[in-house]
Structures are given as structure tokens and as C-alpha cells.
mmCIF file of C-alpha atoms and ligand atoms in Angstrom:
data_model
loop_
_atom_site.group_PDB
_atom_site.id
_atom_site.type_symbol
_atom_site.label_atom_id
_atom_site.label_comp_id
_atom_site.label_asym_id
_atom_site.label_seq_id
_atom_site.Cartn_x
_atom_site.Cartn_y
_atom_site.Cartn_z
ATOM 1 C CA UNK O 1 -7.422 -7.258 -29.262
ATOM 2 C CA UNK O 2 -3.744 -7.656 -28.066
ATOM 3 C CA UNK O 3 -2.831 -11.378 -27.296
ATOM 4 C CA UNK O 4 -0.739 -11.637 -24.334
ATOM 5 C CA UNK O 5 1.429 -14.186 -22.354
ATOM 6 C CA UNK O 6 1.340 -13.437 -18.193
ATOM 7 C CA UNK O 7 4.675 -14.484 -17.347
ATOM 8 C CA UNK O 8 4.024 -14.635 -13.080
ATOM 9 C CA UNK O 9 5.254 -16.051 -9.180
ATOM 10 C CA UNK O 10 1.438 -15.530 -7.806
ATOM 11 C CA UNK O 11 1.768 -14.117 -5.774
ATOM 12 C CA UNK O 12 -1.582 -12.346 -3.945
ATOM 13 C CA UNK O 13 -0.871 -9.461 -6.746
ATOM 14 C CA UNK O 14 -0.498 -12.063 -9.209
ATOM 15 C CA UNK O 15 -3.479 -13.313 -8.581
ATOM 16 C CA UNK O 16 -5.540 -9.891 -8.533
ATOM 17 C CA UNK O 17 -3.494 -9.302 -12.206
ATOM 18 C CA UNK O 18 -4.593 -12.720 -13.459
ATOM 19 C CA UNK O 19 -7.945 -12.364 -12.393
ATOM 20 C CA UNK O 20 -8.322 -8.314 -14.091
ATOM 21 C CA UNK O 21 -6.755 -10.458 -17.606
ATOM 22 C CA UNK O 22 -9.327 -13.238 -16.934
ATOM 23 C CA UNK O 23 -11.930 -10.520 -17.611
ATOM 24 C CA UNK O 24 -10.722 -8.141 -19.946
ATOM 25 C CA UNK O 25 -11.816 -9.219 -23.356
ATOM 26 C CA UNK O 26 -9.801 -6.528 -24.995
ATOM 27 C CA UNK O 27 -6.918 -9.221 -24.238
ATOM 28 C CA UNK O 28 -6.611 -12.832 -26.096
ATOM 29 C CA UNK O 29 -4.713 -14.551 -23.217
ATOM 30 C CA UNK O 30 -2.440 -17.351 -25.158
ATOM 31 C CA UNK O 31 -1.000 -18.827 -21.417
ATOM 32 C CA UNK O 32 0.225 -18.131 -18.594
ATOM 33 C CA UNK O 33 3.617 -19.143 -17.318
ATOM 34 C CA UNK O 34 5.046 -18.913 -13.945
ATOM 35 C CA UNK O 35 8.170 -18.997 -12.340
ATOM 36 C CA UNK O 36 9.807 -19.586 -8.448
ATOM 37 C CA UNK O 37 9.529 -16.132 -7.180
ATOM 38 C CA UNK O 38 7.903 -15.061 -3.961
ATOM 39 C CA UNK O 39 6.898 -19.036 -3.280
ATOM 40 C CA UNK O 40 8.471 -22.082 -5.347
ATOM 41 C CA UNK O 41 8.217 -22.575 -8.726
ATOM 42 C CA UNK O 42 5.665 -25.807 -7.817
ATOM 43 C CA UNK O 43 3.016 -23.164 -5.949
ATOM 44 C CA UNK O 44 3.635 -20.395 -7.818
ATOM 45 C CA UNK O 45 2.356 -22.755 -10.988
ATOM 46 C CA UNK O 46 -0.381 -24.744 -9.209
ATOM 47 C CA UNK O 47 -1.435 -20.909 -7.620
ATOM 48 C CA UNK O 48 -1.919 -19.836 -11.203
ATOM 49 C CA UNK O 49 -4.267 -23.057 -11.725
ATOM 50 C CA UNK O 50 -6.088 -21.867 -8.816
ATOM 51 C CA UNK O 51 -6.855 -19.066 -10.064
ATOM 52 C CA UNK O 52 -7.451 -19.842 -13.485
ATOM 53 C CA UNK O 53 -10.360 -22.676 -12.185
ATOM 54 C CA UNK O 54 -11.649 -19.776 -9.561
ATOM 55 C CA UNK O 55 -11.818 -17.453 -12.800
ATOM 56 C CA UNK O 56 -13.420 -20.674 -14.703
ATOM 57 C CA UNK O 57 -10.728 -20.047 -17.318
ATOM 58 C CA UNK O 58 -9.022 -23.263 -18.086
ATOM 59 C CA UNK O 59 -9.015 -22.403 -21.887
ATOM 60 C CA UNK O 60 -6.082 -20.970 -21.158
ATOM 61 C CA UNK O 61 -2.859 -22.880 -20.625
ATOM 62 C CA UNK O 62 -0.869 -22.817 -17.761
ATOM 63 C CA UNK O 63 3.186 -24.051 -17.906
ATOM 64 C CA UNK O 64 5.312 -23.983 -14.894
ATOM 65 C CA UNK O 65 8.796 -23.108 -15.730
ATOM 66 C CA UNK O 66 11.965 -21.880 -14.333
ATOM 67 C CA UNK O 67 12.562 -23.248 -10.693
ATOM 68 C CA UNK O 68 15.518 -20.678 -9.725
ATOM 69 C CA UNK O 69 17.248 -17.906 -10.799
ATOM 70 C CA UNK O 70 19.623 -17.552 -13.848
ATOM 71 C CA UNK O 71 22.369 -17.829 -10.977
ATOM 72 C CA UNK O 72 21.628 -17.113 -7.586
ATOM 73 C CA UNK O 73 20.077 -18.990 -4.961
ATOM 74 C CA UNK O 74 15.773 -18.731 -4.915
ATOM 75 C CA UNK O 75 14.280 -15.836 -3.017
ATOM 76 C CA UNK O 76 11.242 -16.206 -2.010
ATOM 77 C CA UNK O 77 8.449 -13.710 -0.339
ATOM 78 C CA UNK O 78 6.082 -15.318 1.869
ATOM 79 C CA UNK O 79 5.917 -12.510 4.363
ATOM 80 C CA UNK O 80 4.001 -10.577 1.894
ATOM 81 C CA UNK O 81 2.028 -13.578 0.328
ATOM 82 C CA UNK O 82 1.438 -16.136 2.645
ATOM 83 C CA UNK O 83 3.838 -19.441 3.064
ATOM 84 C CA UNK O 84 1.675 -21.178 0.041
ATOM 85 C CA UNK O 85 1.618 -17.740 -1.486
ATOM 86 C CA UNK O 86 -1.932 -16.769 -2.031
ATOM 87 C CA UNK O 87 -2.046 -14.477 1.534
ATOM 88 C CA UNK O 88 -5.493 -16.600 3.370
ATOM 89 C CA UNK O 89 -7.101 -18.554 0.671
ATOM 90 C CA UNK O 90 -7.075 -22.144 1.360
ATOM 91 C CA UNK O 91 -5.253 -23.745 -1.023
ATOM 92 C CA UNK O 92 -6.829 -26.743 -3.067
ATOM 93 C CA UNK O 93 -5.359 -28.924 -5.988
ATOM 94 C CA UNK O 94 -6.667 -27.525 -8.693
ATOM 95 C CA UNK O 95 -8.146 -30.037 -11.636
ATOM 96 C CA UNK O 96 -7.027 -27.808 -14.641
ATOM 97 C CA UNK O 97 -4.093 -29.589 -16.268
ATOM 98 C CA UNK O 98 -0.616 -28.090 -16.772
ATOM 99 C CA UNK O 99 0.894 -27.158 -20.106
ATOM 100 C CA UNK O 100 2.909 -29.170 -22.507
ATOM 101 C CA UNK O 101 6.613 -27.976 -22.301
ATOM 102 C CA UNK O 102 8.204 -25.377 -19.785
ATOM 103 C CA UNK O 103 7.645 -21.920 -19.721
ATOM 104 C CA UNK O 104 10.417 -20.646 -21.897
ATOM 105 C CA UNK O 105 9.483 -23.329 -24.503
ATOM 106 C CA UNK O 106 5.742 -21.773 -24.613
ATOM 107 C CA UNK O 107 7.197 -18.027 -24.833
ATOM 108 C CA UNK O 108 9.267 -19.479 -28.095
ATOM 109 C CA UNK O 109 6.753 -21.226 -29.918
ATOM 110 C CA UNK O 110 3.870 -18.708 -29.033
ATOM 111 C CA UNK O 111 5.572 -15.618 -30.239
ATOM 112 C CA UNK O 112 7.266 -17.453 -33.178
ATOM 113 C CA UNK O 113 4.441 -18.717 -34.575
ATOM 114 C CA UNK O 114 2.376 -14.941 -34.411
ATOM 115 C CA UNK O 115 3.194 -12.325 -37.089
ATOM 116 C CA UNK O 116 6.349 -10.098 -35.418
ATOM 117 C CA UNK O 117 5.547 -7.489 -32.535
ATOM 118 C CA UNK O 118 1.700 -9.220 -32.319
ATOM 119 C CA UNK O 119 2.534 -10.797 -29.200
ATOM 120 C CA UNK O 120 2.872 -8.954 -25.928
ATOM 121 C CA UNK O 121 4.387 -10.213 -22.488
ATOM 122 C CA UNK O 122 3.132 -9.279 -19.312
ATOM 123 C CA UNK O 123 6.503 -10.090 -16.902
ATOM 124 C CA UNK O 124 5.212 -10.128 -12.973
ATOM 125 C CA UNK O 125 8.057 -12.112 -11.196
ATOM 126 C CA UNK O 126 12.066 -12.146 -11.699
ATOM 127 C CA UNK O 127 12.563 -12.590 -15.727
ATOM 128 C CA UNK O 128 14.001 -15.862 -15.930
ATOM 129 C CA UNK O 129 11.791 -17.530 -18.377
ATOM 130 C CA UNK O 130 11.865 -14.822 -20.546
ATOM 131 C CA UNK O 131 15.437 -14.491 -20.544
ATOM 132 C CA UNK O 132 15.921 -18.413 -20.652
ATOM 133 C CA UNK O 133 13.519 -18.009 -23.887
ATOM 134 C CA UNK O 134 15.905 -15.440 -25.316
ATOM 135 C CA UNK O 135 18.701 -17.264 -25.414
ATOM 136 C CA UNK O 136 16.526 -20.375 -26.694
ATOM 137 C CA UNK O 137 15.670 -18.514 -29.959
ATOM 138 C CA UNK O 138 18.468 -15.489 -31.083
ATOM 139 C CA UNK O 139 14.880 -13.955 -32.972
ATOM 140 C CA UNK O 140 12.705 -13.765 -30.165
ATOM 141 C CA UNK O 141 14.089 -10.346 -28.718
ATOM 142 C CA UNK O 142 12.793 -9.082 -32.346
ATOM 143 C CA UNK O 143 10.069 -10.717 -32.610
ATOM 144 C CA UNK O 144 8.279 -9.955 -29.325
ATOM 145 C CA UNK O 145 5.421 -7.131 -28.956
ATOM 146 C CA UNK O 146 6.067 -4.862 -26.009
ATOM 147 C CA UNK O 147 7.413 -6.443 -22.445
ATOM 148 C CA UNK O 148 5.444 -5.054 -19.542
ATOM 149 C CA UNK O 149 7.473 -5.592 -16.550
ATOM 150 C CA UNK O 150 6.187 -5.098 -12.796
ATOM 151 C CA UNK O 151 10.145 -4.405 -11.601
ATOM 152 C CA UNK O 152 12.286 -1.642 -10.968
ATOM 153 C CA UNK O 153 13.202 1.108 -8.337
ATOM 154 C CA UNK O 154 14.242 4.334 -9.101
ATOM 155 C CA UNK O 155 12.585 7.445 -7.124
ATOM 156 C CA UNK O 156 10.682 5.654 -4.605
ATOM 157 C CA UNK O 157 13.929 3.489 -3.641
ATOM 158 C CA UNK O 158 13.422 -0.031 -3.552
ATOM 159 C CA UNK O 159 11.418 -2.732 -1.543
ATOM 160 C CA UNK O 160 13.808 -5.360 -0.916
ATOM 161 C CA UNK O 161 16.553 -3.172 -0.531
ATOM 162 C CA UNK O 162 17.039 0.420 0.021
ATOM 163 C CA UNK O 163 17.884 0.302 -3.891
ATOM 164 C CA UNK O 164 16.132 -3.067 -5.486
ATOM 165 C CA UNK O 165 12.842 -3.689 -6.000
ATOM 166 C CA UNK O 166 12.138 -7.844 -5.299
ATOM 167 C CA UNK O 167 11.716 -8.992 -9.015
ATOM 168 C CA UNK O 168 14.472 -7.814 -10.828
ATOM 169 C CA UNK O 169 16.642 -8.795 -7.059
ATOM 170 C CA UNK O 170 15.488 -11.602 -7.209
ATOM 171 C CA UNK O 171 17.187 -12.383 -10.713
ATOM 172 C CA UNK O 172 19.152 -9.690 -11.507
ATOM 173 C CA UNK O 173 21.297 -11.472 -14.584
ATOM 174 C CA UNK O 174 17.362 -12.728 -16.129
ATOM 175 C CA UNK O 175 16.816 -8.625 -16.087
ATOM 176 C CA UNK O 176 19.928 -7.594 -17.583
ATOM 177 C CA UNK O 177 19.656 -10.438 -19.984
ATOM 178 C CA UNK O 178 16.130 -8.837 -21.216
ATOM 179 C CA UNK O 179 16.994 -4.951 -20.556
ATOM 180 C CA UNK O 180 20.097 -5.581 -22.815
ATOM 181 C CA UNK O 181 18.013 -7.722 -25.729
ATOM 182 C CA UNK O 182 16.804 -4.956 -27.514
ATOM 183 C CA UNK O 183 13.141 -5.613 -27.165
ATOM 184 C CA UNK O 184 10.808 -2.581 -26.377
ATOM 185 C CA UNK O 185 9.803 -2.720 -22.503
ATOM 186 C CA UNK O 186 7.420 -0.645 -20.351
ATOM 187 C CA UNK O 187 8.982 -0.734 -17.015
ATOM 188 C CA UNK O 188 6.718 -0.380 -13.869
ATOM 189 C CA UNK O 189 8.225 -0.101 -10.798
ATOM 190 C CA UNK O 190 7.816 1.233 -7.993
ATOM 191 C CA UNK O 191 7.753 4.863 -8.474
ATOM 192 C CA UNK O 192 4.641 4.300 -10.128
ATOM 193 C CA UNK O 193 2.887 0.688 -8.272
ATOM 194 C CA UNK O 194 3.493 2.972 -4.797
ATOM 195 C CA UNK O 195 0.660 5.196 -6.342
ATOM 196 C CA UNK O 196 -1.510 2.552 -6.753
ATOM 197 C CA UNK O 197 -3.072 1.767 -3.254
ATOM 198 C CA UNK O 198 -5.616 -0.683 -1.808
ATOM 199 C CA UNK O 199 -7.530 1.421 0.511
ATOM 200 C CA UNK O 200 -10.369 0.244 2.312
ATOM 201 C CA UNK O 201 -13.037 1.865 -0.123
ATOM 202 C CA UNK O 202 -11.783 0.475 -3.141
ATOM 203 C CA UNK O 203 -11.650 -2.996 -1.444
ATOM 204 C CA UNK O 204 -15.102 -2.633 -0.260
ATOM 205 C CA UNK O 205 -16.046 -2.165 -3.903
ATOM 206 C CA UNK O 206 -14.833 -5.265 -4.679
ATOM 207 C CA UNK O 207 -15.834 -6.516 -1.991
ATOM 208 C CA UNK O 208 -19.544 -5.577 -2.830
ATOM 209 C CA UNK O 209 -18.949 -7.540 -6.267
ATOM 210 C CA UNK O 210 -21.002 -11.096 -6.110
ATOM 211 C CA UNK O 211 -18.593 -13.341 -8.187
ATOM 212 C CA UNK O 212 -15.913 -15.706 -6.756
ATOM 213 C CA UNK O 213 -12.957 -14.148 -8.890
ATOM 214 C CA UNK O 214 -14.229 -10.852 -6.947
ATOM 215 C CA UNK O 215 -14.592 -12.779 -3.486
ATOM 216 C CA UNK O 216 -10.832 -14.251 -4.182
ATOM 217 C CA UNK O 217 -9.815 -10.837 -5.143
ATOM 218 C CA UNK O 218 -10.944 -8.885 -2.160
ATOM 219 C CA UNK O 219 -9.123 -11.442 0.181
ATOM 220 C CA UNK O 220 -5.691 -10.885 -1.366
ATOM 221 C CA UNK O 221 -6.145 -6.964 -0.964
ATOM 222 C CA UNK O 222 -7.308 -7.844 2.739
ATOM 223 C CA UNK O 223 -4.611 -10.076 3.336
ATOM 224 C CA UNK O 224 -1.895 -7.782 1.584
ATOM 225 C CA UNK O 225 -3.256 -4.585 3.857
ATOM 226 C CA UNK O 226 -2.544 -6.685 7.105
ATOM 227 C CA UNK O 227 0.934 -7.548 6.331
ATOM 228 C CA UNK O 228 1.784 -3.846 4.809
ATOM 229 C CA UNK O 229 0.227 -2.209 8.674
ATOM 230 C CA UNK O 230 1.874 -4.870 10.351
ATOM 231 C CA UNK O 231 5.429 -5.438 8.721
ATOM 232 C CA UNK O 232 6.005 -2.163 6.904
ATOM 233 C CA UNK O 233 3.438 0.780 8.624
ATOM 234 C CA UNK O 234 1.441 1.963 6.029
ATOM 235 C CA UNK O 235 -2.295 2.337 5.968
ATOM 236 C CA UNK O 236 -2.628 0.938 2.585
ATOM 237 C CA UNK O 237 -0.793 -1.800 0.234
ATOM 238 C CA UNK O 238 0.548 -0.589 -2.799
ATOM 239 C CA UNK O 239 -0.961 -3.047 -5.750
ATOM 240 C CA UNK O 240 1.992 -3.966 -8.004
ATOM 241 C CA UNK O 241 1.408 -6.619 -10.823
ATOM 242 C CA UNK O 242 -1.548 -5.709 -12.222
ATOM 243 C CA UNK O 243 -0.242 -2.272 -13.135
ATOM 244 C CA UNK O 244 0.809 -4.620 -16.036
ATOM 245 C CA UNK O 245 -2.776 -5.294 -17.291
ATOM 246 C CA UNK O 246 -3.801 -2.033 -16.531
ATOM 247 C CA UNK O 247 -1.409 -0.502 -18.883
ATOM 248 C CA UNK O 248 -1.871 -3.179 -21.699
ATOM 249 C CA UNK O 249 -5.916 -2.267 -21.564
ATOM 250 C CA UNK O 250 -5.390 1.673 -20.666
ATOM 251 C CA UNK O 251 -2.048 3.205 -21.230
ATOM 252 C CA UNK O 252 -3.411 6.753 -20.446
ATOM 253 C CA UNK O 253 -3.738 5.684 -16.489
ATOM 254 C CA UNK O 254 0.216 5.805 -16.480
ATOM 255 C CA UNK O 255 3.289 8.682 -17.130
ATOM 256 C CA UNK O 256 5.839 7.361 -18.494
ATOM 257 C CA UNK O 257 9.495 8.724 -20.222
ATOM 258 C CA UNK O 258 11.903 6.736 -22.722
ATOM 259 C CA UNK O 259 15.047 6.016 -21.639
ATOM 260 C CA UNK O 260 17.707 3.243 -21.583
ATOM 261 C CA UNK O 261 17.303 1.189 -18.420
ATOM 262 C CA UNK O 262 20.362 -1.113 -16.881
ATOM 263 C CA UNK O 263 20.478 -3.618 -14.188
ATOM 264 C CA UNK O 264 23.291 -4.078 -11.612
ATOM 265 C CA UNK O 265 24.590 -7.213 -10.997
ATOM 266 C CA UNK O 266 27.841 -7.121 -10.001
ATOM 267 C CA UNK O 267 27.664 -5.241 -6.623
ATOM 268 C CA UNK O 268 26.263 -6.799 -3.786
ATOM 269 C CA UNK O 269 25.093 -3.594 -1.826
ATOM 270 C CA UNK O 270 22.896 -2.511 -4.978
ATOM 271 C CA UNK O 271 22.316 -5.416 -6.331
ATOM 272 C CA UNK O 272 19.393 -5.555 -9.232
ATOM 273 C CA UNK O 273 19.025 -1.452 -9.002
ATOM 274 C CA UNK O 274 17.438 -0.287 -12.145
ATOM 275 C CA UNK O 275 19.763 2.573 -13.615
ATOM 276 C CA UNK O 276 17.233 4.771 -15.512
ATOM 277 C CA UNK O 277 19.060 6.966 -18.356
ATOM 278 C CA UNK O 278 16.705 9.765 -19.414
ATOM 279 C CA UNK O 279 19.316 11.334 -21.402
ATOM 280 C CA UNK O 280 18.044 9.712 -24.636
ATOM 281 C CA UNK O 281 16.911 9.819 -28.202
ATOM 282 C CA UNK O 282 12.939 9.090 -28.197
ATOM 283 C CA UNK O 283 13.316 8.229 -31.243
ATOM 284 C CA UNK O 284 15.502 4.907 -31.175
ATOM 285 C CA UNK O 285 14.869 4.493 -27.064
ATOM 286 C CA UNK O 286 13.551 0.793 -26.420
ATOM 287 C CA UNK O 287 12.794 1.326 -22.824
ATOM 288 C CA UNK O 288 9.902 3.576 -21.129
ATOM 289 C CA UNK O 289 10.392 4.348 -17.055
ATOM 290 C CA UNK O 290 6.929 4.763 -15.726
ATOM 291 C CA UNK O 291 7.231 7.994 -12.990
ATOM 292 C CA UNK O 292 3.307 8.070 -12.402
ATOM 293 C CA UNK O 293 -0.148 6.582 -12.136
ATOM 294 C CA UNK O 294 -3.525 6.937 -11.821
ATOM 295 C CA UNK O 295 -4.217 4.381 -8.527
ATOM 296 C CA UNK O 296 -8.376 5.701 -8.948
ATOM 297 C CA UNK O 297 -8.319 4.714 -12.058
ATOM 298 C CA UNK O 298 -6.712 1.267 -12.175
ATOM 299 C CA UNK O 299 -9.212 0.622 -9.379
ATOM 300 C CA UNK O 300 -11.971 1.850 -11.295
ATOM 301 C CA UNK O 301 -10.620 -0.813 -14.104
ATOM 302 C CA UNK O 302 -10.419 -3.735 -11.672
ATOM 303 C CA UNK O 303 -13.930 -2.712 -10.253
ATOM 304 C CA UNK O 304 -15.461 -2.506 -13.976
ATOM 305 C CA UNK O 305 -14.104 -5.456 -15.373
ATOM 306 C CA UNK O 306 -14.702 -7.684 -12.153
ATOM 307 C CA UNK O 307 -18.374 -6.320 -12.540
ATOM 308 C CA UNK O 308 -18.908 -6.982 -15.518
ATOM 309 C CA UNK O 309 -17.638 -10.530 -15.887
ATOM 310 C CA UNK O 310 -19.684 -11.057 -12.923
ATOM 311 C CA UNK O 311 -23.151 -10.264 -14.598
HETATM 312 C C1 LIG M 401 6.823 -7.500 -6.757
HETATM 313 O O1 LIG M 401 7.393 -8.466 -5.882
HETATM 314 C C2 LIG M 401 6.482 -9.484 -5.618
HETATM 315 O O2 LIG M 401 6.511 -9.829 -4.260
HETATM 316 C C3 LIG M 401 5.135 -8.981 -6.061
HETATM 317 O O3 LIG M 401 4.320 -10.053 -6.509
HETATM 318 C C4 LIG M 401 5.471 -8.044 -7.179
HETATM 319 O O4 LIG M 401 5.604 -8.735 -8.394
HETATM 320 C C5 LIG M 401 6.793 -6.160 -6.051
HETATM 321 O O5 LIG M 401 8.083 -5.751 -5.755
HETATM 322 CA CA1 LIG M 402 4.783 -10.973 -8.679
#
């Protein structure tokens, strides 16, 4: 069982990754922190309470933490998530309380307090609470398990821009901070989350699910295929975040190469690009670029688990 921290902005694919980690009982979920993202730090942390309560989770702690970037202005990404950020679910105020102590504080004292590596961090929005935890405790870099990161453009170009994918744009310093820490990351960006599409039989097959975490589910996919054939043209919404989960439960479903991966921040043109350096030794290499993945297969893991939490 690998215990985990979901560091997230939900976020409709947030909320689809919390939910897939809400069933997987090959994960020991310690918390889940969230940061301002693609709605304010203040939704983006009662969203994840949502969800937890919808999930009927709230063993699991949820801390809000970082409100803006490291030191740019807050982005934000409502066109693809809906103004409150969870695309058409009607937002309620959920009764689950909120965490002691802000999210970088939890990210200290969670992975200081496991044996070294045993804790793994599942990063879903810009990195600022993870970086802000870094330079909190000098150790932690050391300390940590492998970071999973939903961030990145390469290949595929970027989302945001023609070479930035939103999270690590967002806050390109936090990813720079974390890239350049020395801890082991999995980076999946876009080259490989663009292979991993909602079409409309894999949301009818959540669809045909009887659970409310399946319900919720299927209307984030629904809401997420509208905006991607209205604002961008494609048939079908690529499903980002919970690449993250998938990997932690089932590596084999994604490609991936080592390689030493830095951030721009200095330029404003190519701002939070991901330079990807193959040219490595596999040996020593702390970073792994993911180039593919298996988008059947994730599905088929989001289908199984929803299914069988549901019964
Ligand atoms: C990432 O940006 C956010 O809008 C999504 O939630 C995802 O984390 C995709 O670029
Ligand atoms: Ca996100």
C-alpha cells in the first residue's frame, strides 16, 4: 500500500483524480491539500471537501494552502472548469471540516514523520505548496517518495501557450524550485494526458455506474467534453490529473524515459516550458518524461475502481 498526499486546484480533473484515490485501496490517502490554481485557493479547498463528502471520505484531511503563486499574479481556469470550478455541479458547503495548519505545513510533518521515500505526492495544480514545503524543511526534498506531477509540455506543445502547459505556467518558480530539489519526479504532461481521452463510450460506462462519486464523475467528463468542442474543437477532452493516480496504482499503463527536466522562468514568450534532457545517465537521473499512455486502460481503471466501490 503506498500512502500518498494529493496536492490539487479541483478542478473537474481534480475531482475525477480524487474520486479514482477515494477508491483505490492499494493507496493510504494521508490528506489532501489544495492550492489557487484554475479557481481560488478558497474553492479549490472547499471543491476538494465536496468531493471528499460526495466520496463519503472525510477520514481524510483536507488543508487549503497556498493562495498565489511563488511570484506572479493568480491564474486561474474557469473556462475549462466552470467559474466555481467543478464544470455543472451545484456547489454546496460542504460539512467536512478543514485541516489543522496550511498545506505546506501538512506536506512537512506528514513526510517527516514516515520512514524516508514511504511517502509519495501526487502534484495536480502549480507546485507551490510543495515548493513552499521545501524550503520549510532543507530534508524534505530527501525525504519524499516519488512526486507525480500532472505538468509539462514537450511534444504535444503546450495548453496555455504554444510552449506551457497551465500548471507549471501558472507557477513557474514553485516548478523550478521542485525540478531543481533533487527529489525523484514522474512528470506527466501533456504528451502523454493528450492520449488519455473522454470519449463518449467510456463516459457512458461511468455513466452506467449507480454510485454518486460515479454520477459526480460522469458530469465533469460531460462538462469538460462541451468546453473542449466548443472552445478548442476536439471531439474528446483529454483527462489530465488523474494520470497521477493511474500511474501510482499501474505504472505499466504509461512510457516513460529518465532525463533531467528544467523549467523556464525568465522569458516571457516561453514562460514555464519544460526543457526535457534525454541525454542522461539512468543511473543517477531523478526525473522520468512520460512520452505515452494507455487512455483504454486508465479508463478501464477509473471504470473498475468506481465499480467496485460502488457495490
Ligand atoms: C492541468 O491544468 C488544469 O486546468 C487541469 O486541472 C490540469 O491539472 C492541465 O494542463
Ligand atoms: Ca489540476
Amino acid at each position: 500500500i503506498q500512502s500518498l498526499i494529493i496536492d490539487c486546484d479541483p478542478g473537474v480533473d481534480d475531482a475525477v483524480a480524487l474520486f479514482l484515490a477515494f477508491a483505490a485501496p492499494e493507496l493510504n490517502l494521508l490528506a489532501v491539500t489544495t492550492v489557487g490554481g484554475n479557481v481560488p485557493g478558497a474553492l479549490t479547498q472547499r471543491n476538494a471537501r465536496i468531493v471528499r463528502q460526495i466520496a463519503g471520505r472525510e477520514d481524510v484531511p483536507v488543508h487549503g494552502g497556498a493562495e498565489r503563486p511563488l511570484k506572479r499574479p493568480p491564474a486561474g481556469a474557469g473556462a475549462f472548469h466552470g467559474p466555481e470550478g467543478l464544470g455543472d455541479l451545484e456547489p454546496f458547503q460542504p460539512t467536512g471540516i478543514v485541516g489543522d495548519g496550511p498545506a505546506a505545513n501538512a506536506i512537512v510533518d506528514l513526510v517527516m514523520s514516515r520512514p524516508q521515500g514511504s511517502v509519495a505526492v501526487a502534484v495536480m495544480g502549480p507546485m507551490t505548496n510543495l515548493a513552499l514545503a521545501m524550503r520549510r524543511e532543507r530534508r524534505l526534498a530527501d525525504w519524499l517518495g516519488p512526486v507525480v506531477i500532472m505538468g509539462g509540455a514537450r511534444s504535444e506543445g503546450g495548453n496555455i501557450t504554444p510552449s506551457a502547459e497551465f500548471n507549471i505556467w501558472a507557477d513557474p518558480d514553485a516548478a523550478a524550485v521542485v525540478f531543481g530539489s533533487g527529489c525523484e519526479v514522474i512528470a506527466l504532461g501533456l504528451d502523454a494526458t493528450h492520449q488519455v481521452r473522454a470519449t463518449e463510450d467510456r463516459i457512458a460506462a461511468i455513466e452506467a455506474i449507480d454510485s454518486e462519486a460515479a454520477r459526480t464523475t460522469a458530469s465533469m467528463l460531460r462538462f469538460s467534453q462541451r468546453v473542449e468542442r466548443e472552445v478548442v474543437g476536439w471531439d474528446s477532452a483529454p483527462l489530465h490529473d488523474p494520470c497521477t493516480i493511474a500511474w501510482l496504482i499501474r505504472p505499466d499503463l504509461f512510457e516513460t524515459r529518465p532525463c533531467r527536466i528544467e523549467v523556464e522562468t525568465t522569458s516571457e514568450l516561453t514562460r514555464g516550458h519544460t526543457a526535457v534532457e534525454f541525454r542522461v545517465d539512468p543511473a543517477t537521473a531523478r526525473h522520468r518524461w512520460a512520452t505515452a499512455a494507455d487512455g483504454q486502460g486508465v479508463f478501464d481503471l477509473i471504470v473498475g475502481k468506481l465499480r467496485a466501490a460502488a457495490t
